[in-house]
């Protein structure tokens, strides 16, 4: 099949580009973004539910119009298809944006059969490019973590099935030191910023795997088992954020903020830990220590760790190393 040219708005084009990079679709050099690989997954995993929604919308429009006026069946179908396409166009460009950004789609051996099926059964009077423009707009309207579930639907479905049946799995991942591992999946949770989804899993200890980094999932015959401590840590991950290492450390963290630090805490949303309580300028946390370190390192002198000493030392050493580097004349 020949390469398809699809014109979308700048916002949709930017989201597709950002997702290809954020979900780590790269070519063999490990640096060049492979947007076509993202689009292939998007088409394969989303066309069915997208087409079903379009069909339901047309059926709804037909029922409402038919109950109001008398229209011939063919004319009614054409009218509803036109209305559906107009709604799609309005959704893709709510402020009248131009469809002037080209997205090129190169069919692959995986996507070709799906594209041929779409062309034969799903267009509803549209061109193939118009269909994909509407599909990409529908996808781009979703939060990032929901888009991640679409792109990695096969991995998500396999993990969900194993969790439901309480079975262990063998997972291979794209990145990380432990690229092949057997584990017991407990749940799938999203970050508080709705950026990524994480598989909460246990071997001997609890850890998380970002869904977008999972390449394959094989369900095993052995049962998944969790200790009370596992469950306690997993529930804490779901409450405070699954993207950080929790280990087995339950020590409370106390952070003192200046007035400027409190203002920063209100404004810096990404990876912000949730305090258990606040007393004047003292913030008490019962979350991942690594989250506290990564978040408050950005505050400089406007945040001071009071305890525990291990967290205090880590932040102190971070700033000390930075000071030594800046103290060099060259």
Short mmCIF file of C-alpha atoms in Angstrom, two decimals:
data_model
loop_
_atom_site.label_atom_id
_atom_site.label_comp_id
_atom_site.label_asym_id
_atom_site.label_seq_id
_atom_site.Cartn_x
_atom_site.Cartn_y
_atom_site.Cartn_z
CA UNK A 1 0.00 0.00 0.00
CA UNK A 2 1.12 3.54 -0.71
CA UNK A 3 1.93 6.04 2.01
CA UNK A 4 -1.15 7.93 3.24
CA UNK A 5 -1.22 11.71 3.70
CA UNK A 6 -3.40 12.90 6.58
CA UNK A 7 -3.83 16.59 7.35
CA UNK A 8 -4.53 17.48 10.99
CA UNK A 9 -4.37 20.55 13.20
CA UNK A 10 -1.11 21.66 14.77
CA UNK A 11 -2.32 20.57 18.22
CA UNK A 12 -3.06 17.02 17.06
CA UNK A 13 0.24 16.79 15.18
CA UNK A 14 2.13 17.91 18.30
CA UNK A 15 0.38 15.33 20.50
CA UNK A 16 1.24 12.52 18.09
CA UNK A 17 4.86 13.68 17.97
CA UNK A 18 5.05 14.03 21.74
CA UNK A 19 3.52 10.59 22.33
CA UNK A 20 5.94 8.91 19.93
CA UNK A 21 8.80 10.34 21.98
CA UNK A 22 7.17 10.00 25.41
CA UNK A 23 6.19 6.37 24.80
CA UNK A 24 9.75 5.78 23.56
CA UNK A 25 9.18 4.78 19.95
CA UNK A 26 12.65 5.15 18.47
CA UNK A 27 14.39 3.80 15.39
CA UNK A 28 17.41 1.49 15.63
CA UNK A 29 19.77 4.36 16.43
CA UNK A 30 17.89 4.89 19.72
CA UNK A 31 17.51 8.63 19.09
CA UNK A 32 15.34 9.23 16.05
CA UNK A 33 11.63 9.25 16.88
CA UNK A 34 9.66 6.56 15.01
CA UNK A 35 6.23 8.16 14.72
CA UNK A 36 5.04 5.57 12.21
CA UNK A 37 5.43 2.85 14.85
CA UNK A 38 3.15 4.82 17.18
CA UNK A 39 0.57 5.33 14.41
CA UNK A 40 0.65 1.62 13.60
CA UNK A 41 -0.20 0.72 17.19
CA UNK A 42 -2.82 3.47 17.33
CA UNK A 43 -4.65 2.20 14.25
CA UNK A 44 -4.52 -1.47 15.20
CA UNK A 45 -5.63 -0.92 18.80
CA UNK A 46 -8.14 1.91 18.40
CA UNK A 47 -9.99 1.46 15.10
CA UNK A 48 -12.53 -0.97 16.55
CA UNK A 49 -13.72 1.14 19.49
CA UNK A 50 -13.48 4.35 17.44
CA UNK A 51 -15.60 2.89 14.63
CA UNK A 52 -18.12 1.57 17.14
CA UNK A 53 -18.51 5.05 18.63
CA UNK A 54 -19.04 6.51 15.17
CA UNK A 55 -21.67 3.88 14.38
CA UNK A 56 -23.47 4.57 17.66
CA UNK A 57 -23.45 8.32 16.92
CA UNK A 58 -24.95 7.79 13.46
CA UNK A 59 -27.62 5.47 14.90
CA UNK A 60 -28.49 8.07 17.55
CA UNK A 61 -28.80 10.83 14.94
CA UNK A 62 -30.97 8.60 12.72
CA UNK A 63 -33.35 7.76 15.56
CA UNK A 64 -33.76 11.41 16.57
CA UNK A 65 -34.29 12.68 13.02
CA UNK A 66 -36.58 9.78 12.03
CA UNK A 67 -38.81 10.42 15.03
CA UNK A 68 -39.17 14.09 14.05
CA UNK A 69 -39.42 14.27 10.26
CA UNK A 70 -40.14 11.96 7.36
CA UNK A 71 -36.99 11.29 5.33
CA UNK A 72 -36.11 8.59 2.82
CA UNK A 73 -33.73 5.96 4.18
CA UNK A 74 -30.88 6.79 1.79
CA UNK A 75 -31.25 10.53 2.35
CA UNK A 76 -31.37 9.94 6.10
CA UNK A 77 -28.16 7.89 6.00
CA UNK A 78 -26.34 10.52 3.96
CA UNK A 79 -27.57 13.29 6.25
CA UNK A 80 -26.44 11.46 9.41
CA UNK A 81 -23.03 10.64 7.93
CA UNK A 82 -22.58 14.31 6.99
CA UNK A 83 -23.61 15.44 10.47
CA UNK A 84 -21.27 12.92 12.08
CA UNK A 85 -18.35 14.12 9.96
CA UNK A 86 -19.18 17.76 10.76
CA UNK A 87 -19.17 16.94 14.48
CA UNK A 88 -15.82 15.17 14.07
CA UNK A 89 -14.40 18.18 12.27
CA UNK A 90 -15.69 20.54 14.97
CA UNK A 91 -14.21 18.32 17.67
CA UNK A 92 -10.83 18.23 15.90
CA UNK A 93 -10.77 22.02 15.41
CA UNK A 94 -13.07 23.61 18.05
CA UNK A 95 -11.68 27.09 17.39
CA UNK A 96 -11.62 26.82 13.62
CA UNK A 97 -7.98 25.71 13.44
CA UNK A 98 -6.65 24.80 10.03
CA UNK A 99 -5.92 21.23 9.02
CA UNK A 100 -2.54 22.18 7.60
CA UNK A 101 -0.10 19.84 9.35
CA UNK A 102 0.80 16.75 7.37
CA UNK A 103 1.02 13.38 9.12
CA UNK A 104 2.40 10.65 6.87
CA UNK A 105 1.33 7.08 7.51
CA UNK A 106 3.31 4.26 5.97
CA UNK A 107 1.29 1.01 6.10
CA UNK A 108 3.18 -1.95 7.57
CA UNK A 109 2.53 -5.68 7.38
CA UNK A 110 0.77 -5.36 10.74
CA UNK A 111 -1.43 -2.38 9.82
CA UNK A 112 -2.21 -3.18 6.17
CA UNK A 113 -4.99 -5.73 6.90
CA UNK A 114 -6.63 -3.30 9.33
CA UNK A 115 -6.43 -0.41 6.86
CA UNK A 116 -7.95 -2.61 4.14
CA UNK A 117 -10.81 -3.54 6.49
CA UNK A 118 -11.40 0.11 7.40
CA UNK A 119 -11.45 1.07 3.72
CA UNK A 120 -14.00 -1.65 2.95
CA UNK A 121 -16.37 -1.33 5.93
CA UNK A 122 -15.80 1.74 8.12
CA UNK A 123 -15.52 4.88 6.01
CA UNK A 124 -19.24 5.83 5.98
CA UNK A 125 -18.83 8.01 2.91
CA UNK A 126 -15.49 9.52 3.98
CA UNK A 127 -12.09 9.19 2.42
CA UNK A 128 -9.46 7.12 4.20
CA UNK A 129 -7.56 10.28 5.13
CA UNK A 130 -10.70 11.87 6.60
CA UNK A 131 -11.36 8.72 8.65
CA UNK A 132 -7.85 8.78 10.12
CA UNK A 133 -8.05 12.51 10.75
CA UNK A 134 -11.16 11.92 12.86
CA UNK A 135 -9.55 8.95 14.60
CA UNK A 136 -6.40 10.91 15.47
CA UNK A 137 -8.52 13.81 16.76
CA UNK A 138 -10.51 11.45 18.98
CA UNK A 139 -7.29 9.94 20.31
CA UNK A 140 -5.68 13.34 20.93
CA UNK A 141 -8.69 14.48 23.00
CA UNK A 142 -7.92 11.86 25.67
CA UNK A 143 -5.56 12.33 28.67
CA UNK A 144 -2.04 10.97 28.13
CA UNK A 145 -2.45 7.96 30.43
CA UNK A 146 -5.62 6.92 28.54
CA UNK A 147 -3.74 7.28 25.25
CA UNK A 148 -1.04 5.04 26.69
CA UNK A 149 -3.66 2.35 27.39
CA UNK A 150 -4.64 2.46 23.72
CA UNK A 151 -1.12 2.28 22.31
CA UNK A 152 -0.18 -0.59 24.63
CA UNK A 153 -3.55 -2.32 24.64
CA UNK A 154 -2.16 -5.83 24.16
CA UNK A 155 0.17 -5.51 27.14
CA UNK A 156 -2.57 -3.91 29.25
CA UNK A 157 -5.09 -6.65 28.40
CA UNK A 158 -2.56 -9.41 29.20
CA UNK A 159 -1.64 -7.86 32.57
CA UNK A 160 -5.30 -7.24 33.46
CA UNK A 161 -6.16 -10.86 32.65
CA UNK A 162 -3.33 -12.15 34.86
CA UNK A 163 -4.41 -9.87 37.74
CA UNK A 164 -8.00 -11.07 37.43
CA UNK A 165 -6.94 -14.73 37.39
CA UNK A 166 -4.29 -14.14 40.12
CA UNK A 167 -1.43 -15.56 38.07
CA UNK A 168 2.25 -14.70 37.77
CA UNK A 169 3.64 -13.41 34.48
CA UNK A 170 6.91 -13.31 32.55
CA UNK A 171 7.57 -9.79 31.29
CA UNK A 172 10.13 -8.39 28.87
CA UNK A 173 10.76 -4.65 28.87
CA UNK A 174 12.30 -2.14 26.49
CA UNK A 175 14.53 -0.40 29.03
CA UNK A 176 16.02 -0.99 32.46
CA UNK A 177 18.44 -3.36 34.12
CA UNK A 178 15.87 -6.10 34.61
CA UNK A 179 14.63 -6.52 31.05
CA UNK A 180 13.33 -10.07 31.59
CA UNK A 181 11.55 -10.85 34.81
CA UNK A 182 8.98 -13.12 36.39
CA UNK A 183 6.67 -11.31 38.79
CA UNK A 184 3.25 -11.25 40.40
CA UNK A 185 1.16 -8.31 39.06
CA UNK A 186 -1.02 -6.69 41.71
CA UNK A 187 -2.69 -3.78 39.92
CA UNK A 188 -2.28 -1.08 37.28
CA UNK A 189 -2.24 2.50 38.53
CA UNK A 190 -1.76 5.86 36.85
CA UNK A 191 0.37 8.75 38.03
CA UNK A 192 -1.42 11.63 39.72
CA UNK A 193 -0.55 13.90 36.80
CA UNK A 194 -2.26 11.46 34.37
CA UNK A 195 1.02 11.04 32.48
CA UNK A 196 1.75 7.31 32.57
CA UNK A 197 0.35 3.98 33.75
CA UNK A 198 2.36 1.63 35.94
CA UNK A 199 2.12 -2.08 36.68
CA UNK A 200 2.46 -2.70 40.42
CA UNK A 201 4.31 -6.00 40.76
CA UNK A 202 6.14 -8.12 43.32
CA UNK A 203 9.07 -10.50 43.24
CA UNK A 204 10.65 -10.52 46.67
CA UNK A 205 10.08 -6.77 46.96
CA UNK A 206 7.53 -4.37 45.47
CA UNK A 207 8.32 -2.36 42.37
CA UNK A 208 6.61 -0.76 39.37
CA UNK A 209 7.00 -1.11 35.62
CA UNK A 210 5.85 1.64 33.28
CA UNK A 211 3.30 0.15 30.90
CA UNK A 212 4.84 1.83 27.84
CA UNK A 213 8.14 0.03 28.50
CA UNK A 214 6.64 -3.46 28.45
CA UNK A 215 7.29 -5.33 25.21
CA UNK A 216 5.60 -8.67 25.94
CA UNK A 217 3.62 -10.42 28.67
CA UNK A 218 3.30 -14.19 29.08
CA UNK A 219 0.94 -15.53 31.72
CA UNK A 220 2.35 -18.40 33.80
CA UNK A 221 0.61 -21.29 35.52
CA UNK A 222 1.89 -20.38 38.99
CA UNK A 223 -0.32 -18.33 41.32
CA UNK A 224 0.42 -14.74 42.31
CA UNK A 225 0.85 -14.38 46.06
CA UNK A 226 1.30 -11.24 48.13
CA UNK A 227 2.30 -10.70 51.75
CA UNK A 228 0.58 -8.16 54.00
CA UNK A 229 3.63 -5.93 53.61
CA UNK A 230 3.37 -6.14 49.80
CA UNK A 231 -0.26 -5.07 49.92
CA UNK A 232 0.51 -2.24 52.34
CA UNK A 233 3.21 -0.84 50.04
CA UNK A 234 1.08 -1.27 46.91
CA UNK A 235 -1.82 0.64 48.46
CA UNK A 236 0.59 3.41 49.42
CA UNK A 237 1.82 3.52 45.82
CA UNK A 238 -1.75 3.91 44.57
CA UNK A 239 -2.40 6.72 47.05
CA UNK A 240 0.79 8.76 46.65
CA UNK A 241 2.02 7.86 43.14
CA UNK A 242 3.29 4.62 41.60
CA UNK A 243 6.27 6.01 39.69
CA UNK A 244 8.64 6.14 42.67
CA UNK A 245 10.61 3.52 44.57
CA UNK A 246 9.03 2.85 47.97
CA UNK A 247 11.13 -0.02 49.30
CA UNK A 248 10.19 -1.02 52.81
CA UNK A 249 10.88 2.29 54.53
CA UNK A 250 7.87 3.70 56.39
CA UNK A 251 9.61 6.64 58.06
CA UNK A 252 7.76 9.93 57.98
CA UNK A 253 9.46 12.86 56.24
CA UNK A 254 9.27 16.40 57.64
CA UNK A 255 10.04 19.33 55.32
CA UNK A 256 10.28 22.97 56.40
CA UNK A 257 9.36 25.50 53.71
CA UNK A 258 9.95 29.22 53.48
CA UNK A 259 7.15 31.51 52.34
CA UNK A 260 8.62 31.34 48.84
CA UNK A 261 8.85 27.55 49.20
CA UNK A 262 5.14 27.32 50.06
CA UNK A 263 4.37 29.36 46.94
CA UNK A 264 6.53 26.98 44.86
CA UNK A 265 4.72 23.99 46.39
CA UNK A 266 1.40 25.41 45.21
CA UNK A 267 2.67 26.05 41.69
CA UNK A 268 4.95 23.07 40.93
CA UNK A 269 2.43 20.33 40.27
CA UNK A 270 4.39 17.57 38.53
CA UNK A 271 5.45 14.80 40.96
CA UNK A 272 4.26 16.86 43.92
CA UNK A 273 3.92 14.63 47.02
CA UNK A 274 0.70 14.71 49.04
CA UNK A 275 1.28 15.83 52.67
CA UNK A 276 -0.39 13.90 55.48
CA UNK A 277 -0.69 17.13 57.41
CA UNK A 278 0.56 20.73 57.39
CA UNK A 279 1.43 22.76 60.48
CA UNK A 280 2.30 26.35 59.57
CA UNK A 281 5.38 25.98 57.31
CA UNK A 282 6.05 22.34 58.30
CA UNK A 283 4.89 19.67 55.81
CA UNK A 284 4.67 16.02 56.91
CA UNK A 285 4.85 13.27 54.25
CA UNK A 286 4.38 9.52 54.37
CA UNK A 287 5.19 8.82 50.72
CA UNK A 288 8.21 7.56 48.80
CA UNK A 289 11.48 9.05 50.04
CA UNK A 290 12.75 9.21 46.45
CA UNK A 291 9.71 11.30 45.52
CA UNK A 292 10.46 13.79 48.31
CA UNK A 293 14.10 14.04 47.23
CA UNK A 294 13.36 14.50 43.51
CA UNK A 295 10.63 17.04 44.14
CA UNK A 296 12.25 19.26 46.77
CA UNK A 297 15.71 19.30 45.16
CA UNK A 298 14.19 21.92 42.84
CA UNK A 299 13.40 24.23 45.74
CA UNK A 300 17.00 25.03 46.71
CA UNK A 301 17.18 27.10 49.90
CA UNK A 302 13.38 27.35 50.11
CA UNK A 303 13.02 23.77 51.42
CA UNK A 304 14.86 22.06 54.26
CA UNK A 305 14.51 18.40 55.22
CA UNK A 306 14.25 18.08 59.00
CA UNK A 307 14.11 14.29 59.17
CA UNK A 308 14.84 11.46 58.56
CA UNK A 309 18.60 11.92 58.41
CA UNK A 310 19.00 9.69 55.34
CA UNK A 311 16.73 11.92 53.25
CA UNK A 312 18.29 15.04 54.69
CA UNK A 313 21.78 13.78 53.76
CA UNK A 314 20.72 12.89 50.23
CA UNK A 315 19.40 16.37 49.50
CA UNK A 316 22.38 17.99 51.23
CA UNK A 317 24.86 15.98 49.15
CA UNK A 318 22.97 16.85 45.97
CA UNK A 319 23.37 20.57 46.60
CA UNK A 320 26.95 20.15 47.85
CA UNK A 321 27.97 18.45 44.60
CA UNK A 322 26.31 21.24 42.63
CA UNK A 323 28.12 23.88 44.71
CA UNK A 324 31.50 22.18 44.16
CA UNK A 325 30.90 22.09 40.41
CA UNK A 326 29.91 25.76 40.27
CA UNK A 327 32.91 26.69 42.43
CA UNK A 328 35.30 25.57 39.70
CA UNK A 329 36.80 28.45 37.75
CA UNK A 330 36.70 26.56 34.44
#
